[in-house]
PDB file of C-alpha atoms and ligand atoms in Angstrom:
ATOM      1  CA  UNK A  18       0.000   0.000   0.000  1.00  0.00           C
ATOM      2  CA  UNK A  19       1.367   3.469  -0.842  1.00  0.00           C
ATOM      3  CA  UNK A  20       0.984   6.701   0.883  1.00  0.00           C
ATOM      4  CA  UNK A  21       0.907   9.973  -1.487  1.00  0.00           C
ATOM      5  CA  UNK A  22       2.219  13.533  -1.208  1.00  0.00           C
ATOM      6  CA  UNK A  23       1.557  15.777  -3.070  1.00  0.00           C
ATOM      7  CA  UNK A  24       2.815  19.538  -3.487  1.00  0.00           C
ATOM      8  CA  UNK A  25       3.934  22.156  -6.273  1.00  0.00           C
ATOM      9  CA  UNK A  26       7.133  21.763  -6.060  1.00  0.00           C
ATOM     10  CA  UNK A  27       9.850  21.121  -2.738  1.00  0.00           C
ATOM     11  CA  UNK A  28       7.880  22.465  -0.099  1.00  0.00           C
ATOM     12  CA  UNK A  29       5.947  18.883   0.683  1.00  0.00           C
ATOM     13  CA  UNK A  30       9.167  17.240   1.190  1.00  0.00           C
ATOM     14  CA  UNK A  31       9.841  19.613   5.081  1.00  0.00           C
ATOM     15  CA  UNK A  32       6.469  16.923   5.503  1.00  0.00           C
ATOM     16  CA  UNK A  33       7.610  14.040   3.729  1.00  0.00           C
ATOM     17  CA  UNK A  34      10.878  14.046   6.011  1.00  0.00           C
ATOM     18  CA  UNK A  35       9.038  14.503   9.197  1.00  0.00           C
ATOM     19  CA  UNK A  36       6.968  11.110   7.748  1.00  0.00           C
ATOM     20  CA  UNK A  37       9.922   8.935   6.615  1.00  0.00           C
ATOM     21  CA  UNK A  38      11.638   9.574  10.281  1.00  0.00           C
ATOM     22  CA  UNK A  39       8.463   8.388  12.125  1.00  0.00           C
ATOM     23  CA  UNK A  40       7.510   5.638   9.620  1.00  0.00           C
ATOM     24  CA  UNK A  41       8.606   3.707   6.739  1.00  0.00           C
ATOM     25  CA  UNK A  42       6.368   3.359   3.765  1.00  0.00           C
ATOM     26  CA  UNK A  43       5.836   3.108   0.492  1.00  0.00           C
ATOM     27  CA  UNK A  44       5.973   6.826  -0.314  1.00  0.00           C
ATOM     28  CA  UNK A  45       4.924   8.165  -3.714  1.00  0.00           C
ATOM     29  CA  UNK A  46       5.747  11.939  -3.915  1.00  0.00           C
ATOM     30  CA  UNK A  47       4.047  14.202  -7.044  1.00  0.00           C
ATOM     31  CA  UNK A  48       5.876  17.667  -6.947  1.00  0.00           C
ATOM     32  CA  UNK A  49       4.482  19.912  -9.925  1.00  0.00           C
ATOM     33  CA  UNK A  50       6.607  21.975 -10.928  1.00  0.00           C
ATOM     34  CA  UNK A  51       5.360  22.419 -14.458  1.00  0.00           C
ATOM     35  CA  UNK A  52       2.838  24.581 -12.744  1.00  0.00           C
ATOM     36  CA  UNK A  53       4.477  26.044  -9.563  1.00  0.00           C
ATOM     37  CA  UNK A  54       3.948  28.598  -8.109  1.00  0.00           C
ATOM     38  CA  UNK A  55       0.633  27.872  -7.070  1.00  0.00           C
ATOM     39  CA  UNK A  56       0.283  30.521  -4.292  1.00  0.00           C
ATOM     40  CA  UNK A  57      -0.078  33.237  -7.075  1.00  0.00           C
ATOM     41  CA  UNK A  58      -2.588  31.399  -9.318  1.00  0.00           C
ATOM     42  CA  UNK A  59      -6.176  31.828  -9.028  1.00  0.00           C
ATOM     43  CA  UNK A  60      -8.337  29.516  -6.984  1.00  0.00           C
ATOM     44  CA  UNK A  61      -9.852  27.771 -10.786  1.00  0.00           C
ATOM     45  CA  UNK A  62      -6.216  27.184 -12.013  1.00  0.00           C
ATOM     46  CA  UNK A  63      -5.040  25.024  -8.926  1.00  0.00           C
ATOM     47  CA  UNK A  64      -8.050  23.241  -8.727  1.00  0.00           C
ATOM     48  CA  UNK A  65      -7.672  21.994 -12.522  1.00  0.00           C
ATOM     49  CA  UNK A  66      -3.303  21.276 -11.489  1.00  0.00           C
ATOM     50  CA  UNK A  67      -4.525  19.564  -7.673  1.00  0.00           C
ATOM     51  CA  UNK A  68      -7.484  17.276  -8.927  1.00  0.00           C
ATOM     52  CA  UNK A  69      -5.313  15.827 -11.884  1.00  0.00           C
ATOM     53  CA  UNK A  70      -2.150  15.271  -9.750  1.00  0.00           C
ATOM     54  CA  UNK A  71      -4.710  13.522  -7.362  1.00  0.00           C
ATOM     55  CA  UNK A  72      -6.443  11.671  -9.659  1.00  0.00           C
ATOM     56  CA  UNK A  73      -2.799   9.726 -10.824  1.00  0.00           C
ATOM     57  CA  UNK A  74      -1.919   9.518  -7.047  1.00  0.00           C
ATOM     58  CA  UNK A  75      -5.150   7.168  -6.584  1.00  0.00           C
ATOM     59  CA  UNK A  76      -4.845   5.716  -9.852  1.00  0.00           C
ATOM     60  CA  UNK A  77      -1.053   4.595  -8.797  1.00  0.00           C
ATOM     61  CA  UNK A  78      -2.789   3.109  -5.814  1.00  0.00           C
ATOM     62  CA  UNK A  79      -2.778   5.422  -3.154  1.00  0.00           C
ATOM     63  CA  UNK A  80      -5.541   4.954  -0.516  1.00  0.00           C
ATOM     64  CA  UNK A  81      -3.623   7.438   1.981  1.00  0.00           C
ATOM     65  CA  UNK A  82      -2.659  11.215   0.213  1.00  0.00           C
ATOM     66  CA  UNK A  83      -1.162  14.148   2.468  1.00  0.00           C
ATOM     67  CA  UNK A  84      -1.441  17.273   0.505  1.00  0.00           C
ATOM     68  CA  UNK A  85       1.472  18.802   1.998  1.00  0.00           C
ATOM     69  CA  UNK A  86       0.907  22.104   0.495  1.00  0.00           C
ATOM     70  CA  UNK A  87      -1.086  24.784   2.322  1.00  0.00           C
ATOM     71  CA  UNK A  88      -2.737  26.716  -1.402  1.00  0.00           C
ATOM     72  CA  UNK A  89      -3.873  23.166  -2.296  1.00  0.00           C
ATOM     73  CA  UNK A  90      -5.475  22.304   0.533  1.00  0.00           C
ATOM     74  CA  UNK A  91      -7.166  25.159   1.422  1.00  0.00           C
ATOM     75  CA  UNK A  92      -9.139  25.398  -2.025  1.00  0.00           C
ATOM     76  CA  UNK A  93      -9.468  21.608  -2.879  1.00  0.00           C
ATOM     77  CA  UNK A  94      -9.324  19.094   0.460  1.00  0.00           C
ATOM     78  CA  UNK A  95     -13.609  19.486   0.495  1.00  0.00           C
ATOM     79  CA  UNK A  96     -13.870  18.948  -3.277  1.00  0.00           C
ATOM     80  CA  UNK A  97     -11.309  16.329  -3.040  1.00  0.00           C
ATOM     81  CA  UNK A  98     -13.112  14.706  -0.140  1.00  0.00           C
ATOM     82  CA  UNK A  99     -16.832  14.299  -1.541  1.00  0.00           C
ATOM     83  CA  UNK A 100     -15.260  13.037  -4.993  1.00  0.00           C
ATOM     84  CA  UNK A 101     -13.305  10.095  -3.549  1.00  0.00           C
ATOM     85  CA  UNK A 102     -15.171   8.898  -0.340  1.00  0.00           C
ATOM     86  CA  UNK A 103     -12.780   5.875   0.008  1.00  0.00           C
ATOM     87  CA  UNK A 104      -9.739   7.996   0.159  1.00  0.00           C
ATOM     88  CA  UNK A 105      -7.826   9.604   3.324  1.00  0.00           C
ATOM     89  CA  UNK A 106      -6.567  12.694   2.400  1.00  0.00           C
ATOM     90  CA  UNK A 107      -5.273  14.568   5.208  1.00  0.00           C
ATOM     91  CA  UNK A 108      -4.761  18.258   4.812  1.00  0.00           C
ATOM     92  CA  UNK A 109      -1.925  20.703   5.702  1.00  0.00           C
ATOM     93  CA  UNK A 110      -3.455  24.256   7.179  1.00  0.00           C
ATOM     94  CA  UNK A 111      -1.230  26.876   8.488  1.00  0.00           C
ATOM     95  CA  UNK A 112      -0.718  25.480  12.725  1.00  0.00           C
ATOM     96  CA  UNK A 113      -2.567  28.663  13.801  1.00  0.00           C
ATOM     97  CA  UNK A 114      -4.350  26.606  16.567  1.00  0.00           C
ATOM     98  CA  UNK A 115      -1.627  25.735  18.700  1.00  0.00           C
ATOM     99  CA  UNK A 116       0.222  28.875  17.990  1.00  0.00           C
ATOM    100  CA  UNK A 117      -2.857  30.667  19.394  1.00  0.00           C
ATOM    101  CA  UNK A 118      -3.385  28.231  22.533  1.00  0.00           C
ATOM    102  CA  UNK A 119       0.013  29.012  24.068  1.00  0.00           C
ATOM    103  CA  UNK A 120      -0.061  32.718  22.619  1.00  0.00           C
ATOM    104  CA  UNK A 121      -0.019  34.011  26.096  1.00  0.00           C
ATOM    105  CA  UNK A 122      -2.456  36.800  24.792  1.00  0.00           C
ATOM    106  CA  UNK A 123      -0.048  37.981  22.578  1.00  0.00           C
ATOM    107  CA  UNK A 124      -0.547  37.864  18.729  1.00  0.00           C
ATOM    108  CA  UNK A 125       0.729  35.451  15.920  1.00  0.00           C
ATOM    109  CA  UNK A 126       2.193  35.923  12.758  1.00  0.00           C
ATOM    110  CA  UNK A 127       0.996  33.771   9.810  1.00  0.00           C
ATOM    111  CA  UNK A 128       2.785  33.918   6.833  1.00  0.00           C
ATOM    112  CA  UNK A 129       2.004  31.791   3.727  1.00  0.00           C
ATOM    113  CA  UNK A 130       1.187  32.368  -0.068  1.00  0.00           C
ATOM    114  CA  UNK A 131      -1.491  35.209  -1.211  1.00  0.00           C
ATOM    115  CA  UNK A 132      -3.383  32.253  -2.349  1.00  0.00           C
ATOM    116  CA  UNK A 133      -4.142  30.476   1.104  1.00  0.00           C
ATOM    117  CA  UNK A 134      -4.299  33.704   3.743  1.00  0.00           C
ATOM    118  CA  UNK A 135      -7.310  35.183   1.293  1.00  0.00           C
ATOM    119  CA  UNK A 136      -9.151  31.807   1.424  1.00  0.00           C
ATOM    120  CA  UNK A 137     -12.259  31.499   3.486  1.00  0.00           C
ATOM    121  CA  UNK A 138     -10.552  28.292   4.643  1.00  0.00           C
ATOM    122  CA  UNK A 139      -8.205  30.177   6.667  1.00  0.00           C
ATOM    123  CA  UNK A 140     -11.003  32.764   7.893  1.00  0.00           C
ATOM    124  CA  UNK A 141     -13.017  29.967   8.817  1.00  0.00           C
ATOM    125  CA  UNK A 142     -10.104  29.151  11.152  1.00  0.00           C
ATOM    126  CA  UNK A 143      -9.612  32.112  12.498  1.00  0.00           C
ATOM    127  CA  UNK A 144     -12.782  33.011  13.213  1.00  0.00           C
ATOM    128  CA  UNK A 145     -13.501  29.117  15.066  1.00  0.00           C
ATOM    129  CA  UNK A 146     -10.704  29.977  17.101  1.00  0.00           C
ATOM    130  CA  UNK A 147     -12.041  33.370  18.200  1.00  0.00           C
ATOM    131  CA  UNK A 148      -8.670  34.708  17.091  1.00  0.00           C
ATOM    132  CA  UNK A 149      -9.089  37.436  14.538  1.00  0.00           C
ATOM    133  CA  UNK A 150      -7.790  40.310  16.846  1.00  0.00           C
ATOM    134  CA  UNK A 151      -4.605  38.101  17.304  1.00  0.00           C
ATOM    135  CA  UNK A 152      -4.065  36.791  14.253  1.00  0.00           C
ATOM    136  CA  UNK A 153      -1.404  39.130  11.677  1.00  0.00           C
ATOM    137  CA  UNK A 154      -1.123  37.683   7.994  1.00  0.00           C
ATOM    138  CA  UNK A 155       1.570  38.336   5.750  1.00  0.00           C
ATOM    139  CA  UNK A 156       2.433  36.733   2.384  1.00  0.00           C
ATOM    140  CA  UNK A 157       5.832  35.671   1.363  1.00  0.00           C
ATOM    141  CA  UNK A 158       5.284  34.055  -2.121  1.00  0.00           C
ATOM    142  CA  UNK A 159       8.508  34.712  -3.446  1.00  0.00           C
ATOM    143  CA  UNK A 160      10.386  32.278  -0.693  1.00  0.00           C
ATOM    144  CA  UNK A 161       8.483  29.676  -3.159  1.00  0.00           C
ATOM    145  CA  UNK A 162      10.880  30.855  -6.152  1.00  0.00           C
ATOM    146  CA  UNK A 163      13.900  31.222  -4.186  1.00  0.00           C
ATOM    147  CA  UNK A 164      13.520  27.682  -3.244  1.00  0.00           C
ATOM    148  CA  UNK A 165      12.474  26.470  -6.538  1.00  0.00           C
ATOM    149  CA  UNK A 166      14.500  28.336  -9.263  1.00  0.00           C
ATOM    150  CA  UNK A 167      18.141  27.819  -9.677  1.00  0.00           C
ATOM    151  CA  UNK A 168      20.780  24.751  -9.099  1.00  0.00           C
ATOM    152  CA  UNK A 169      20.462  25.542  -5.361  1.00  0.00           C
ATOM    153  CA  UNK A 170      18.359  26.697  -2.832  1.00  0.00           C
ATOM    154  CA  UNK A 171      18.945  30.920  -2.970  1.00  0.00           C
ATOM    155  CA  UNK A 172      19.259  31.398   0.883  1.00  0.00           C
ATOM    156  CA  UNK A 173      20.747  34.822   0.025  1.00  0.00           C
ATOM    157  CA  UNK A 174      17.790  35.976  -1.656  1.00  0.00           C
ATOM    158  CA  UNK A 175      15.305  34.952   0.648  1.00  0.00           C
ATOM    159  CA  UNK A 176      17.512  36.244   3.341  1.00  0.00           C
ATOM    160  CA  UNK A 177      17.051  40.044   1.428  1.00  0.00           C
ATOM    161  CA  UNK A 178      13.416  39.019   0.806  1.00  0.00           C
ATOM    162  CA  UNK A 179      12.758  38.281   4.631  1.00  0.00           C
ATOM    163  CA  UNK A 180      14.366  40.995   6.207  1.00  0.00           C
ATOM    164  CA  UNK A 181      12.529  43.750   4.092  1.00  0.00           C
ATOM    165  CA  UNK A 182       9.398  41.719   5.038  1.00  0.00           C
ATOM    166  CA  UNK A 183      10.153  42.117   8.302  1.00  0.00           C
ATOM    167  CA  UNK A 184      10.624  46.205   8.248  1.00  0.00           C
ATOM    168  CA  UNK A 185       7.625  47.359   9.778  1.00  0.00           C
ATOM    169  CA  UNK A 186       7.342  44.064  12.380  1.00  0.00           C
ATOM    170  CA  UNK A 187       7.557  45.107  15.796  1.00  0.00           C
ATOM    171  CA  UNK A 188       8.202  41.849  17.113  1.00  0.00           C
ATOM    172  CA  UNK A 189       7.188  42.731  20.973  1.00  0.00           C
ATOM    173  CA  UNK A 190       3.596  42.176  19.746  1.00  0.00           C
ATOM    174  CA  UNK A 191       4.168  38.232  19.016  1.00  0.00           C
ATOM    175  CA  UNK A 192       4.295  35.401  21.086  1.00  0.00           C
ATOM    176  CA  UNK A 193       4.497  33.096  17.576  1.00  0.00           C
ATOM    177  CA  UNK A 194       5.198  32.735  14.069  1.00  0.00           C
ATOM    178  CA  UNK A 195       3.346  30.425  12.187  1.00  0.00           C
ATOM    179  CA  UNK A 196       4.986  28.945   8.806  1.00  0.00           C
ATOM    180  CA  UNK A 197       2.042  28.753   6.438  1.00  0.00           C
ATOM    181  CA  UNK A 198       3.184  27.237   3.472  1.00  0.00           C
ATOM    182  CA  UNK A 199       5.238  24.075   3.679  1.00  0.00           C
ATOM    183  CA  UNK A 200       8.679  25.615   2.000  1.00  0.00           C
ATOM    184  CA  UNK A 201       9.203  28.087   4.073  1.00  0.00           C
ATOM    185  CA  UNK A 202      10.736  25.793   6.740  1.00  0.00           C
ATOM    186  CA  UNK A 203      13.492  25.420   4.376  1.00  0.00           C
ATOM    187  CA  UNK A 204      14.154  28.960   5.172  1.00  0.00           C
ATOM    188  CA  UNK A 205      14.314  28.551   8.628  1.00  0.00           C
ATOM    189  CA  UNK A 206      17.165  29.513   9.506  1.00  0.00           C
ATOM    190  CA  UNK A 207      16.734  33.001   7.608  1.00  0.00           C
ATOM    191  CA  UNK A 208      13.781  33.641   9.513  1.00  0.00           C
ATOM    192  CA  UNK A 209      15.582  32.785  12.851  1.00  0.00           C
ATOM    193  CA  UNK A 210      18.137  35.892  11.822  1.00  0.00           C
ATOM    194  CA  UNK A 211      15.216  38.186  12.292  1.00  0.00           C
ATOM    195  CA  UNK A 212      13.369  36.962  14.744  1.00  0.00           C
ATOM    196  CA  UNK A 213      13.812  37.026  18.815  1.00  0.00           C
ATOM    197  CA  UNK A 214      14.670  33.798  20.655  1.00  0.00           C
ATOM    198  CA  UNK A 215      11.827  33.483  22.871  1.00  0.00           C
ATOM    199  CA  UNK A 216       9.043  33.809  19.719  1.00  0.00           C
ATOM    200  CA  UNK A 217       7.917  30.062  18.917  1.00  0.00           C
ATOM    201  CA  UNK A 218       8.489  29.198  15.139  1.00  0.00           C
ATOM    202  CA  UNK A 219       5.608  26.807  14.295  1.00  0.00           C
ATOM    203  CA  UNK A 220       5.216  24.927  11.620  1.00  0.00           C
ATOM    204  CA  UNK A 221       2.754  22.195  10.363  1.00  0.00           C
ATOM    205  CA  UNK A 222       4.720  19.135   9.420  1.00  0.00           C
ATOM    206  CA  UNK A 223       4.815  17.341  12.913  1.00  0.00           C
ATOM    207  CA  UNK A 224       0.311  17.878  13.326  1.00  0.00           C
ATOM    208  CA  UNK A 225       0.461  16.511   9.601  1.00  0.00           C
ATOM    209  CA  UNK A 226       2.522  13.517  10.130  1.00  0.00           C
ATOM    210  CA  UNK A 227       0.656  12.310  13.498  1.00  0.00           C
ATOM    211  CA  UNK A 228      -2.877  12.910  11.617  1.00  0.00           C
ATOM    212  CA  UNK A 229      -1.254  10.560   8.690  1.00  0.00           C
ATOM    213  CA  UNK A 230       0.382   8.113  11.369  1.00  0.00           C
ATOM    214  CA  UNK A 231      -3.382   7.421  13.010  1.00  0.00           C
ATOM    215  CA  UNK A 232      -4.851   6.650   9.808  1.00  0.00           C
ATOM    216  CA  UNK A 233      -1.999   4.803   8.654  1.00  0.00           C
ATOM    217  CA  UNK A 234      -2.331   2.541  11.666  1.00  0.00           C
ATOM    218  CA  UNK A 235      -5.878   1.731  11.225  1.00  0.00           C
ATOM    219  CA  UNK A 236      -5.300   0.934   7.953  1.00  0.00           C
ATOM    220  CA  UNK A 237      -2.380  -1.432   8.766  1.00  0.00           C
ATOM    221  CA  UNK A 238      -0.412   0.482   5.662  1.00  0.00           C
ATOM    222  CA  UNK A 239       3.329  -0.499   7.404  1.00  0.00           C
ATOM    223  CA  UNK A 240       6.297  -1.395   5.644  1.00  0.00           C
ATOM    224  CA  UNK A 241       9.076  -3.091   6.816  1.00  0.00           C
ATOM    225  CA  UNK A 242      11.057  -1.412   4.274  1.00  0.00           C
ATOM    226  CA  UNK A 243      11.358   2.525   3.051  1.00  0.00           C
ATOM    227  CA  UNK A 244      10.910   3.458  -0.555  1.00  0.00           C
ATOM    228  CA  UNK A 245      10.529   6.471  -2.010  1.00  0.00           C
ATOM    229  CA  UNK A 246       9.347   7.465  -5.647  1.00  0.00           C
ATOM    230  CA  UNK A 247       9.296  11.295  -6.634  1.00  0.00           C
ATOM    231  CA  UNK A 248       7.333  11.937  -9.926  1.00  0.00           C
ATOM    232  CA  UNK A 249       7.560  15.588 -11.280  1.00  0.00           C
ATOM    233  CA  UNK A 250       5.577  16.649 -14.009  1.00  0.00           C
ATOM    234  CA  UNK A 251       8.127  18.579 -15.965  1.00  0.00           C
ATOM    235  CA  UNK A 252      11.739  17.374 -16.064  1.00  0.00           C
ATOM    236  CA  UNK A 253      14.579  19.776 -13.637  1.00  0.00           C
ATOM    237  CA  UNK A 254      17.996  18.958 -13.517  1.00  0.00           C
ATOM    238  CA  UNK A 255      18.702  20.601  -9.711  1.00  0.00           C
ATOM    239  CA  UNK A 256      15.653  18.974  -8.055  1.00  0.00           C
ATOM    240  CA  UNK A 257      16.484  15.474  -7.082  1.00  0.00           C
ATOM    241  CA  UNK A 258      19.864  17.293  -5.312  1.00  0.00           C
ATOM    242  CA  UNK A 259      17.892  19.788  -4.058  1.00  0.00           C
ATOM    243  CA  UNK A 260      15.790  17.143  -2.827  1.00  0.00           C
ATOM    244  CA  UNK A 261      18.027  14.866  -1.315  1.00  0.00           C
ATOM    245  CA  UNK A 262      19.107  17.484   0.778  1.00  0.00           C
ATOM    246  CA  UNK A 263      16.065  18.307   2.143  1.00  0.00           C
ATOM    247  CA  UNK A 264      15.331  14.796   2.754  1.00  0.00           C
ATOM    248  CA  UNK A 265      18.669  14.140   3.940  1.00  0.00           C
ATOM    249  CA  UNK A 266      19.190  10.539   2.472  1.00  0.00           C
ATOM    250  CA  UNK A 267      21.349   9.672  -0.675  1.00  0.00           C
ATOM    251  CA  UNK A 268      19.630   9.473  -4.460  1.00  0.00           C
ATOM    252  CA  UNK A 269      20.407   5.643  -5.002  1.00  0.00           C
ATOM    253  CA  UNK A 270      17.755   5.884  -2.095  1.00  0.00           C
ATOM    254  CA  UNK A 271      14.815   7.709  -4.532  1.00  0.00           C
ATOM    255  CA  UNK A 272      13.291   6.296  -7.376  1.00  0.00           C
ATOM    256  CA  UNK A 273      13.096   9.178  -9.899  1.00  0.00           C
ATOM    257  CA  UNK A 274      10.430   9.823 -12.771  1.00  0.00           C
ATOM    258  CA  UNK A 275       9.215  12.374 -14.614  1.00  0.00           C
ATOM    259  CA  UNK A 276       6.055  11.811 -16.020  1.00  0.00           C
ATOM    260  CA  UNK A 277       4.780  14.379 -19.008  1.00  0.00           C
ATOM    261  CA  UNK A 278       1.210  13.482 -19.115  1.00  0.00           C
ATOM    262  CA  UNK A 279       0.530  14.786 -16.011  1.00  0.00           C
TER     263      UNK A 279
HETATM  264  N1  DGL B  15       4.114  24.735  -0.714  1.00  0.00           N
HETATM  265  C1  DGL B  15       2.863  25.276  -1.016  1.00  0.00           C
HETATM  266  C2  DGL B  15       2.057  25.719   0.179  1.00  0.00           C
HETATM  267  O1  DGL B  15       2.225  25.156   1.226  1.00  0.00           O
HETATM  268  C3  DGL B  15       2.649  26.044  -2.279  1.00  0.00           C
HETATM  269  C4  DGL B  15       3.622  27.068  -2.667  1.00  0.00           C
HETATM  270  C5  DGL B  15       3.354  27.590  -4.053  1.00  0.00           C
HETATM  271  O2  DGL B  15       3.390  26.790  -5.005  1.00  0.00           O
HETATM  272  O3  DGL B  15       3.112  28.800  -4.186  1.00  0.00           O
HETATM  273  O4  DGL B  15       1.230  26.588   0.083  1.00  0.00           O
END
């Protein structure tokens, strides 16, 4: 039995580690990057990208899909959910919840694409959680390029990119940061630069790899054995380094494709 991911691009694989250190699976990874960025697309566009990236995740045999991307979830997880009732598809959404329960009534900064802090996903959130006087949004859609273009990661650029996003942050007002869009923690350690010690830097990859564990379990989808198959949808020279990086494991370990049709 497999276990999907799916995201534009990188950012899915900061969840796809978290998963391969708790359990091993058969993983089957779809990063489309033919399409990426999807924070900057309107809502119609990555519906059309998410539902056919889906569609060959199920069709490859996937009973379990995380969409570890933040834009994709927050427009298509209820679509997704009423089209294939037999499917689990957990859902990545900015970790605004436990940010807020230890926020110690000060505020939280969410950051993620334009895409996924205008959705009435998100405002749904905030407004469950009573938390729309605490709650500060800011987009950061270009940390999506910076990751994605290029031979390497740009850390310099997002660096720039970061701290003039940061100008008119007075940090005493916030108890958290929330990392809304699964590649920014690849920037981590830029953010950390600008940000004081004792604010919390939350992301969602640890809530998204439990949720997946528990339905895992039920399902009795164990493997002895870890495998790992990346499918893009548009060939890229730098990504399977890129990637191997992120997932910290050697590319003998990854079983490669690129698959046009998709
Ligand atoms: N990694 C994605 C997210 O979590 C999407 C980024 C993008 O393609 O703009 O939102």
């Amino acid at each position: 039995m497999k276990i999907g991911f799916f995201d534009s691009g990188l950012g899915g694989l900061t969840i796809l580690k978290e998963a391969i250190n708790k359990l091993n699976a058969k993983y089957i990874y779809v990063g489309d990057i033919l399409n990426s960025p999807y924070g900057i697309k309107s809502k119609e566009e990555v519906k059309k990208y998410t539902f056919k990236n889906i569609k060959y995740l199920i069709d490859e045999g996937c009973k379990v899909i995380v969409i570890a991307c933040n834009t994709a979830t927050s427009i298509c997880i209820n679509d997704l959910r009423n089209m294939y009732k037999d499917i689990c598809f957990i859902g990545t959404e900015p970790a605004i919840k436990p940010a807020i329960s230890s926020s110690d009534h000060k505020k939280v900064l969410v950051m993620a694409t334009s895409l996924t802090l205008k959705e009435e996903k998100l405002q749904n959130l905030i407004n469950r959680l009573d938390a729309k006087n605490e709650t500060v949004l800011l987009p950061m859609d270009k940390l999506v390029r910076f990751a994605e273009d290029g031979e390497k990661i740009n850390y310099n650029l997002a660096d720039k990119y970061i701290k003039e996003k940061f100008l008119n942050v007075n940090f005493e007002d916030f108890s958290s940061i929330v990392l809304g869009c699964t590649h920014f923690p690849l920037f981590r350690e830029e953010f950390k630069k600008y940000i004081p010690k004792d604010i919390q830097i939350i992301d969602s990859a640890s809530g998204v790899v439990n949720n997946m564990i528990s339905h895992v379990n039920e399902n009795k989808y164990l493997e002895e054995n870890l495998d790992i198959t990346i499918v893009l949808t548009k060939e890229n020279k730098y990504f399977l380094s890129k990637a191997c990086d992120i997932l910290d494991i050697q590319n003998e370990r990854i079983n490669y494709q690129i698959n046009n049709n998709l």
